[in-house]
Coordinates of C-alpha atoms in Angstrom, one line a residue:
X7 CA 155.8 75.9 34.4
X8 CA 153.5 78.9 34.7
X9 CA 152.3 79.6 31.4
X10 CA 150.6 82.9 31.3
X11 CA 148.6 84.9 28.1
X12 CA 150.1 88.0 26.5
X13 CA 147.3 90.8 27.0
X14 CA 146.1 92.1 23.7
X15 CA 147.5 89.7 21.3
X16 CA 146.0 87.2 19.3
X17 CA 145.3 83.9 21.0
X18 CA 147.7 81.4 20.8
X19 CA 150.5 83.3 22.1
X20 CA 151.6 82.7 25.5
X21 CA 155.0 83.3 27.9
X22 CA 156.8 81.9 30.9
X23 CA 160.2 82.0 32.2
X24 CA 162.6 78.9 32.5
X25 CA 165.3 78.4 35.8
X26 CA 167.4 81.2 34.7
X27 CA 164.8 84.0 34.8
X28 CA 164.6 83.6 31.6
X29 CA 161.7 84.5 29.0
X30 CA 160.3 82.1 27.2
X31 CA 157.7 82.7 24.7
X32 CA 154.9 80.4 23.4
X33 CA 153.5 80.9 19.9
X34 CA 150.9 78.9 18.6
X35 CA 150.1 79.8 15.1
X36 CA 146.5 79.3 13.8
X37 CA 145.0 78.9 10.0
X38 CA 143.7 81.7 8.7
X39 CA 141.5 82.1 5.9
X40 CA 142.7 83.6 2.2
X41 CA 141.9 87.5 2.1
X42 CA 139.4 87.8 -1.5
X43 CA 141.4 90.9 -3.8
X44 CA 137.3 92.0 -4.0
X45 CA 137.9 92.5 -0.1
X46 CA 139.9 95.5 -0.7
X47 CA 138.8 98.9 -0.5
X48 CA 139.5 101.0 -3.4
X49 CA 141.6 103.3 -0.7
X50 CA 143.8 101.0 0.4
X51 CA 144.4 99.9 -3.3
X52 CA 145.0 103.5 -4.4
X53 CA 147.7 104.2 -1.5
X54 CA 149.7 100.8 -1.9
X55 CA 150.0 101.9 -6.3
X56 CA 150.9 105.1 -5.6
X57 CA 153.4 103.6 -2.9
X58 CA 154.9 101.2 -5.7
X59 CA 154.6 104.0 -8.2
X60 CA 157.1 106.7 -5.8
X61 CA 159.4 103.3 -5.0
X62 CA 159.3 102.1 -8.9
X63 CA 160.8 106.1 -9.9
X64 CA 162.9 106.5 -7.4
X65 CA 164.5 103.3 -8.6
X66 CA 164.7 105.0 -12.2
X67 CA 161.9 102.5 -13.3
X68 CA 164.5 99.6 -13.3
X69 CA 163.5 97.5 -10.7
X70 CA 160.6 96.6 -8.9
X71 CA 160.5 97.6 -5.4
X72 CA 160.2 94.7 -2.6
X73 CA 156.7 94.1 -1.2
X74 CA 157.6 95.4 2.6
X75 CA 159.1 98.5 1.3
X76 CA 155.6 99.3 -0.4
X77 CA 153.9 97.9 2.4
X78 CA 155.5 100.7 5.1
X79 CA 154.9 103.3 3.3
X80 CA 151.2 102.7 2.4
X81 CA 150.7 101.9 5.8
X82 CA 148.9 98.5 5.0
X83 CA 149.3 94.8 6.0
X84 CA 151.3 92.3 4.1
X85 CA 148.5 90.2 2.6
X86 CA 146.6 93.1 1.3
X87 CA 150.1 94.5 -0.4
X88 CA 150.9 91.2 -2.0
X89 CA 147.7 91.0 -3.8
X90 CA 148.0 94.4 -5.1
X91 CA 151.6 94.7 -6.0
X92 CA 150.6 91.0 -7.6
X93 CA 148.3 92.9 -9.7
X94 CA 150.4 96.3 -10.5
X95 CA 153.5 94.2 -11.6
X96 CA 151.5 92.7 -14.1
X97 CA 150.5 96.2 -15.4
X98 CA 154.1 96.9 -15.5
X99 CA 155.5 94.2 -17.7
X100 CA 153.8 93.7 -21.1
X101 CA 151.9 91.0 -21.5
X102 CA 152.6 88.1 -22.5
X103 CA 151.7 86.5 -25.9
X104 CA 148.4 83.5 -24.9
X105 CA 148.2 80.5 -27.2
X106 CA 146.3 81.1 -29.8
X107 CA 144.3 78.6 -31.7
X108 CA 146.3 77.4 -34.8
X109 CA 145.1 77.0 -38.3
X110 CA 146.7 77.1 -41.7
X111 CA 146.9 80.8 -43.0
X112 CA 145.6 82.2 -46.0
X113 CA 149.5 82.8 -46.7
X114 CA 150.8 78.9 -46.6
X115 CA 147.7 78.3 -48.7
X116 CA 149.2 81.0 -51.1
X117 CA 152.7 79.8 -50.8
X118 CA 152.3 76.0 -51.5
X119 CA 151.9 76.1 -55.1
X120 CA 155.1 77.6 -55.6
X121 CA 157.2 75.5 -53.0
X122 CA 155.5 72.8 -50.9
X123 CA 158.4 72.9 -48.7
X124 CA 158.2 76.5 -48.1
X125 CA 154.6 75.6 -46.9
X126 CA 155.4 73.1 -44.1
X127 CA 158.7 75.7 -43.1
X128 CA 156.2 78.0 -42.2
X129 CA 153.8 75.9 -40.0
X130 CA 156.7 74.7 -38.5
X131 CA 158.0 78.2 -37.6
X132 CA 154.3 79.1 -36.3
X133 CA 154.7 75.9 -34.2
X134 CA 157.7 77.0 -32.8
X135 CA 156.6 81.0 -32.5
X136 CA 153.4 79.8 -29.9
X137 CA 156.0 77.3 -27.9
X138 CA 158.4 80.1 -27.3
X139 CA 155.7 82.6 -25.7
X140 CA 153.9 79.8 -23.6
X141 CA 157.7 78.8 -22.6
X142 CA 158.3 83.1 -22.1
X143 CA 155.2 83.2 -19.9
X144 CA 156.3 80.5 -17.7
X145 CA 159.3 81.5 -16.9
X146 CA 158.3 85.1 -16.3
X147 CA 155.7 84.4 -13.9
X148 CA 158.3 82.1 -12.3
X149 CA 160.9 84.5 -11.5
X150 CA 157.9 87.0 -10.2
X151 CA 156.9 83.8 -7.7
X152 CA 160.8 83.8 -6.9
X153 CA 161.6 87.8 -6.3
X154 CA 158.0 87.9 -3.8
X155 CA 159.1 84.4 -1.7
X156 CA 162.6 86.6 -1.1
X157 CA 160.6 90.0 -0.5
X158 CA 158.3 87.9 2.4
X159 CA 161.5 86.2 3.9
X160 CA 163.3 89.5 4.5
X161 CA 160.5 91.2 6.1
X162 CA 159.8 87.7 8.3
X163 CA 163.6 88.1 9.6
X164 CA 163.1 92.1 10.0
X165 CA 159.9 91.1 12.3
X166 CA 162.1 88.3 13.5
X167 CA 164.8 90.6 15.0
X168 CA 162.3 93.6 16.2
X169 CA 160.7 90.6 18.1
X170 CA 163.8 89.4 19.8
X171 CA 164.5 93.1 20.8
X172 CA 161.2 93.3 22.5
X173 CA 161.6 90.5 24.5
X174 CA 164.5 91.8 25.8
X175 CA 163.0 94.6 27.3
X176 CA 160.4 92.9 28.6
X177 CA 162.4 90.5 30.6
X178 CA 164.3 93.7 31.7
X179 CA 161.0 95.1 32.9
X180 CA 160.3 92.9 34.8
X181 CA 163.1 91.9 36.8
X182 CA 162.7 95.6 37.7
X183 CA 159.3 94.7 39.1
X184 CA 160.9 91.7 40.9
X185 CA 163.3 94.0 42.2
X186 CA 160.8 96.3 43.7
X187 CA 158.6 93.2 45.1
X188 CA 162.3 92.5 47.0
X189 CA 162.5 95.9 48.0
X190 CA 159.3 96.1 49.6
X191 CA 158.9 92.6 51.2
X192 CA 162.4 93.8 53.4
X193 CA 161.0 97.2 54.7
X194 CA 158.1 95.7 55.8
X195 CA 160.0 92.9 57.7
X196 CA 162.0 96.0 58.6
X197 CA 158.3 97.9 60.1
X198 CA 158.0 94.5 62.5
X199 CA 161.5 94.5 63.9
X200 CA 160.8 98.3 64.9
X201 CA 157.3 97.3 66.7
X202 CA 159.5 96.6 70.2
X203 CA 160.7 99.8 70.8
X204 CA 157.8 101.1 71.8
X205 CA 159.7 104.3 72.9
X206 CA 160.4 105.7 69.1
X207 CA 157.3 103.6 68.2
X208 CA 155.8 107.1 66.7
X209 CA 158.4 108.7 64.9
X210 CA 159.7 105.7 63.7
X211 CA 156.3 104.8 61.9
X212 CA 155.9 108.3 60.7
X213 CA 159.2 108.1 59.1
X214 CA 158.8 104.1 57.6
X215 CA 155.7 105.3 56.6
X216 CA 156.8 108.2 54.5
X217 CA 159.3 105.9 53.1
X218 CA 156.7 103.1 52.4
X219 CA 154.5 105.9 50.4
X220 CA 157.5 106.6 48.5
X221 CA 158.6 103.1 47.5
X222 CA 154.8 101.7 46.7
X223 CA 154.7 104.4 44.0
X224 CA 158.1 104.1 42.8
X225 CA 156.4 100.6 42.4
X226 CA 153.9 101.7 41.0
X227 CA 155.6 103.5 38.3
X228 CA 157.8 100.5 38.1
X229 CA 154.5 98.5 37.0
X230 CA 152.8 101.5 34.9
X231 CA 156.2 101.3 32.4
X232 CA 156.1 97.4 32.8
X233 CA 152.4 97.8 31.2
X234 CA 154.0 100.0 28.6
X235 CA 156.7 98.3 27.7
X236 CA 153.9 95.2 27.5
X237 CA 151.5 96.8 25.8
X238 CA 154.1 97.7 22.6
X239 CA 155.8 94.1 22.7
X240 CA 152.2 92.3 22.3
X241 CA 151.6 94.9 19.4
X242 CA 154.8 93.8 17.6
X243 CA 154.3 90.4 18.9
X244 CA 150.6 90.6 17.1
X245 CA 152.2 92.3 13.9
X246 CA 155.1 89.5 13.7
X247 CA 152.4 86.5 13.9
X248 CA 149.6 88.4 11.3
X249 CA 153.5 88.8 8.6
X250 CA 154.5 84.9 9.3
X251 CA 150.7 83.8 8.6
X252 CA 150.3 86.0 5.8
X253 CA 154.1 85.1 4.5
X254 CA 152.7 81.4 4.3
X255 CA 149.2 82.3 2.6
X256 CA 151.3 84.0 -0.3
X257 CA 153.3 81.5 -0.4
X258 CA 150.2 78.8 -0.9
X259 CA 149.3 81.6 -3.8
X260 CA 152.5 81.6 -5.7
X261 CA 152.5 77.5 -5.8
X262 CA 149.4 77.1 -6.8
X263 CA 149.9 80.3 -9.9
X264 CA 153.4 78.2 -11.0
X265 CA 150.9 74.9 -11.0
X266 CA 148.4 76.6 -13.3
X267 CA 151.7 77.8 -15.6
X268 CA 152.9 74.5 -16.1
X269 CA 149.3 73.3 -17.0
X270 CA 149.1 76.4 -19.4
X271 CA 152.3 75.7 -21.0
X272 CA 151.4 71.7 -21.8
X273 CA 148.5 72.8 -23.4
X274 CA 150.0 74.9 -25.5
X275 CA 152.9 71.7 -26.7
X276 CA 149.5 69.5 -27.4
X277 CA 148.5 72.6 -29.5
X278 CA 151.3 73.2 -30.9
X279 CA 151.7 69.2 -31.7
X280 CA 148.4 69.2 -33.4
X281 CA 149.3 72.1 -35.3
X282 CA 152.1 70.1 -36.6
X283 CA 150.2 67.6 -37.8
X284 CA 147.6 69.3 -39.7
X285 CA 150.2 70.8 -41.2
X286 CA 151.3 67.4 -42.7
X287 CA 148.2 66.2 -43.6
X288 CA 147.4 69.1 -45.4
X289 CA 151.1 69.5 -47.2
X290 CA 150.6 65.4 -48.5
X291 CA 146.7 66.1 -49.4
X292 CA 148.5 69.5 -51.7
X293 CA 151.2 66.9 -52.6
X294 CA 148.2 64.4 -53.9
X295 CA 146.5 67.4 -55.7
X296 CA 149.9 68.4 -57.0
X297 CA 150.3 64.6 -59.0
X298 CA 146.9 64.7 -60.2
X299 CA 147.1 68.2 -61.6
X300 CA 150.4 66.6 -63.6
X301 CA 148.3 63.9 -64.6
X302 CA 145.7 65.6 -65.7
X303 CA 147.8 68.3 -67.9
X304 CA 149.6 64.9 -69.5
X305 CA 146.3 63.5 -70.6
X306 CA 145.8 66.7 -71.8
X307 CA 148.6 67.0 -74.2
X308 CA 148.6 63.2 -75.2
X309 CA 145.0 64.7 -76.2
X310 CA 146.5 67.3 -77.9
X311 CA 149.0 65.4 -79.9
X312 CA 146.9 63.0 -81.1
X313 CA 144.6 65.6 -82.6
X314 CA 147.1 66.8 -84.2
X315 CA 148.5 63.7 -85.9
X316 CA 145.0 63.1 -87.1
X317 CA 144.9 66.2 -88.9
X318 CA 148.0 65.7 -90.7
X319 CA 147.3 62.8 -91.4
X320 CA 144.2 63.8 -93.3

């Protein structure tokens, strides 16, 4: 095999053709490094909102639209439109409730020295409150991480299929080159034969001559639309590699944003355990006060009854 280098394309990428003419083509596929959001310019930031914005009304503002729509028609690369439309979903959906540090309120303070049961209710319903909105959190950022993994595959089997159509008119272009290599090799073979008749030596060189002209720069324009043709495959080909690699640096991103969830959302059960039990200390140190204030108010009224026996009985 004859591997050759497709001109103005990334390195890595390479082609050569297998016993049956046909093209094969080599893509090695490099690490590249994350793109920092603070990289953007505020330009390209501006274009890809007002993209999502036109996509989001046209859709009636009921769903969001997919990342390579927004990307074609802000004219921008798929890495830099991730991290935006990342950022302007957010905007779009209200945010979600954080945990918040738990303590007893002023109002189960209030409400225990009517019902002590009503107290611990309460703590347990503020328990459950901050459990619900770490588990609402979670699962909202989840199905975001879901809906952008399907946005990036679609536009990777788009790319996919423009790719494959490319190829194909490569490999046509250049079995038109081959073609005219064929065609030229034979009058030339053709030029020698004629050398013996040295009779019609001069007309017949003017004429293969003229013909020769005409063929080299049918070949030649044979070759200018082979560079063409070239030229726009090794751009898709270059487009194609730069939406795989940044498909699979998004992806990296949305893993390691569901990792930081699930860590987010067991702090906020220890919290919410802790919670639970201050909330029973507190309810059985009120219960302890609750006995001693009945004690107390008994000595009190043994007190009271015995000073008024003694004044009766004086």
């Amino acid at each position: 095999m004859h591997i050759k280098a497709l001109a103005g394309v990334a390195p890595g990428l390479f082609y050569d053709f297998d016993n049956k003419k046909n093209i094969i083509i080599l893509m090695i596929i490099e690490p590249t490094q994350r793109r920092s959001v603070m990289e953007i310019s505020s330009e390209i930031r501006t274009r890809i909102i007002a993209a999502a914005d036109k996509l989001f009304d046209e859709a009636a503002r009921e769903k969001f639209p997919p990342v390579d729509q927004v990307r074609r028609l802000a004219k921008a690369d798929m890495n830099t439109t991730s991290a935006v439309m990342k950022d302007w979903r957010r905007q779009q959906t209200a945010a979600s409730p954080g945990a918040a540090a738990i303590e007893v309120p002023a109002r189960i303070q209030e409400v225990f020295r009517n019902a002590l049961a009503e107290a611990w209710q309460a703590a347990l319903d503020m328990t459950n409150e901050t459990l619900h909105a770490a588990q609402q959190a979670w699962e909202s950022e989840r199905q975001e991480a879901e809906l952008l993994r399907g946005e990036v595959s679609e536009a990777y089997e788009v790319q996919a299929k423009e790719f494959d159509e490319v190829r194909q008119q490569l490999a046509a272009a250049l079995d038109r080159a081959e073609a005219a290599e064929m065609l030229q090799s034979e009058q030339a073979k053709e030029l020698l034969a004629l050398g013996t008749a040295k009779s019609q030596l001069t007309n017949n060189v003017e004429q293969l001559t003229s013909e020769l002209d005409i063929n080299k720069g049918k070949l030649d324009a044979t070759r200018s639309e082979l560079a063409l043709v070239q030229a726009k495959a090794d751009m898709k080909v270059s487009k194609a590699v730069e939406r795989y690699k940044e498909a699979a640096l998004r992806l990296d991103d949305v893993q390691g944003e569901m990792e930081g969830l699930k860590r987010e959302s067991a702090e906020a059960i220890r919290k919410a355990d802790r919670a639970t039990r201050d909330a029973r200390e507190h309810a059985a140190g009120l219960a302890g006060q609750l006995d001693a204030l009945k004690a107390h108010n008994r000595e009190l009224m043994a007190a009271l009854k015995s000073g008024k026996a003694g004044k009766h009985g004086e």
